[in-house]
Amino acid sequence: MPSACPPVVEYSRAEQARVADELAALPGGTLIAEWLADYAVLRELARACE
C-alpha cells in the first residue's frame, strides 16, 4: 500500500546556499519569499508525516 505522505526532495548544501544567496538578492517584500516560507512549512509537515 502506498504511503499517504508525500516524498520530500533533498537538496544539497550547495543548492541550499545558492538559493539563500538568490533570495537575499531579491528586493524586500517579494512574493516569492513568502511562497518559499510556505514551502518550508509544507516540507516540515511532510517530514513529520513519515
Tab-separated table of C-alpha atoms in Angstrom:
chain	number	residue	atom	x	y	z
A	1	MET	CA	0.000	0.000	0.000
A	2	PRO	CA	1.479	3.403	-0.942
A	3	SER	CA	2.283	5.927	1.752
A	4	ALA	CA	-0.082	8.856	2.283
A	5	CYS	CA	2.963	11.022	2.984
A	6	PRO	CA	4.407	12.986	0.082
A	7	PRO	CA	8.098	12.482	-0.665
A	8	VAL	CA	10.494	15.196	0.465
A	9	VAL	CA	13.057	16.147	-2.170
A	10	GLU	CA	16.537	16.507	-0.695
A	11	TYR	CA	18.716	19.432	-1.777
A	12	SER	CA	22.492	19.580	-1.456
A	13	ARG	CA	24.172	22.148	0.780
A	14	ALA	CA	25.468	23.870	-2.357
A	15	GLU	CA	21.939	24.154	-3.753
A	16	GLN	CA	20.621	25.451	-0.441
A	17	ALA	CA	23.401	28.058	-0.276
A	18	ARG	CA	22.713	29.182	-3.837
A	19	VAL	CA	19.004	29.588	-3.140
A	20	ALA	CA	19.773	31.534	0.040
A	21	ASP	CA	22.063	33.867	-1.919
A	22	GLU	CA	19.483	34.351	-4.665
A	23	LEU	CA	16.739	35.011	-2.121
A	24	ALA	CA	18.910	37.536	-0.274
A	25	ALA	CA	19.492	39.403	-3.545
A	26	LEU	CA	15.768	39.965	-4.095
A	27	PRO	CA	14.130	43.235	-3.069
A	28	GLY	CA	12.390	43.166	0.313
A	29	GLY	CA	8.748	42.119	0.422
A	30	THR	CA	8.829	39.955	-2.706
A	31	LEU	CA	6.024	37.441	-3.022
A	32	ILE	CA	8.382	34.569	-3.836
A	33	ALA	CA	9.977	34.902	-0.387
A	34	GLU	CA	6.567	34.363	1.229
A	35	TRP	CA	5.902	31.377	-1.016
A	36	LEU	CA	9.242	29.822	-0.107
A	37	ALA	CA	8.387	30.208	3.571
A	38	ASP	CA	5.102	28.360	2.948
A	39	TYR	CA	7.017	25.663	1.071
A	40	ALA	CA	9.365	25.245	4.033
A	41	VAL	CA	6.378	24.633	6.311
A	42	LEU	CA	4.966	22.043	3.901
A	43	ARG	CA	8.340	20.271	3.793
A	44	GLU	CA	8.425	20.073	7.587
A	45	LEU	CA	4.872	18.676	7.651
A	46	ALA	CA	5.808	16.072	5.046
A	47	ARG	CA	8.838	15.042	7.129
A	48	ALA	CA	6.666	14.733	10.238
A	49	CYS	CA	4.188	12.600	8.279
A	50	GLU	CA	6.816	9.958	7.540
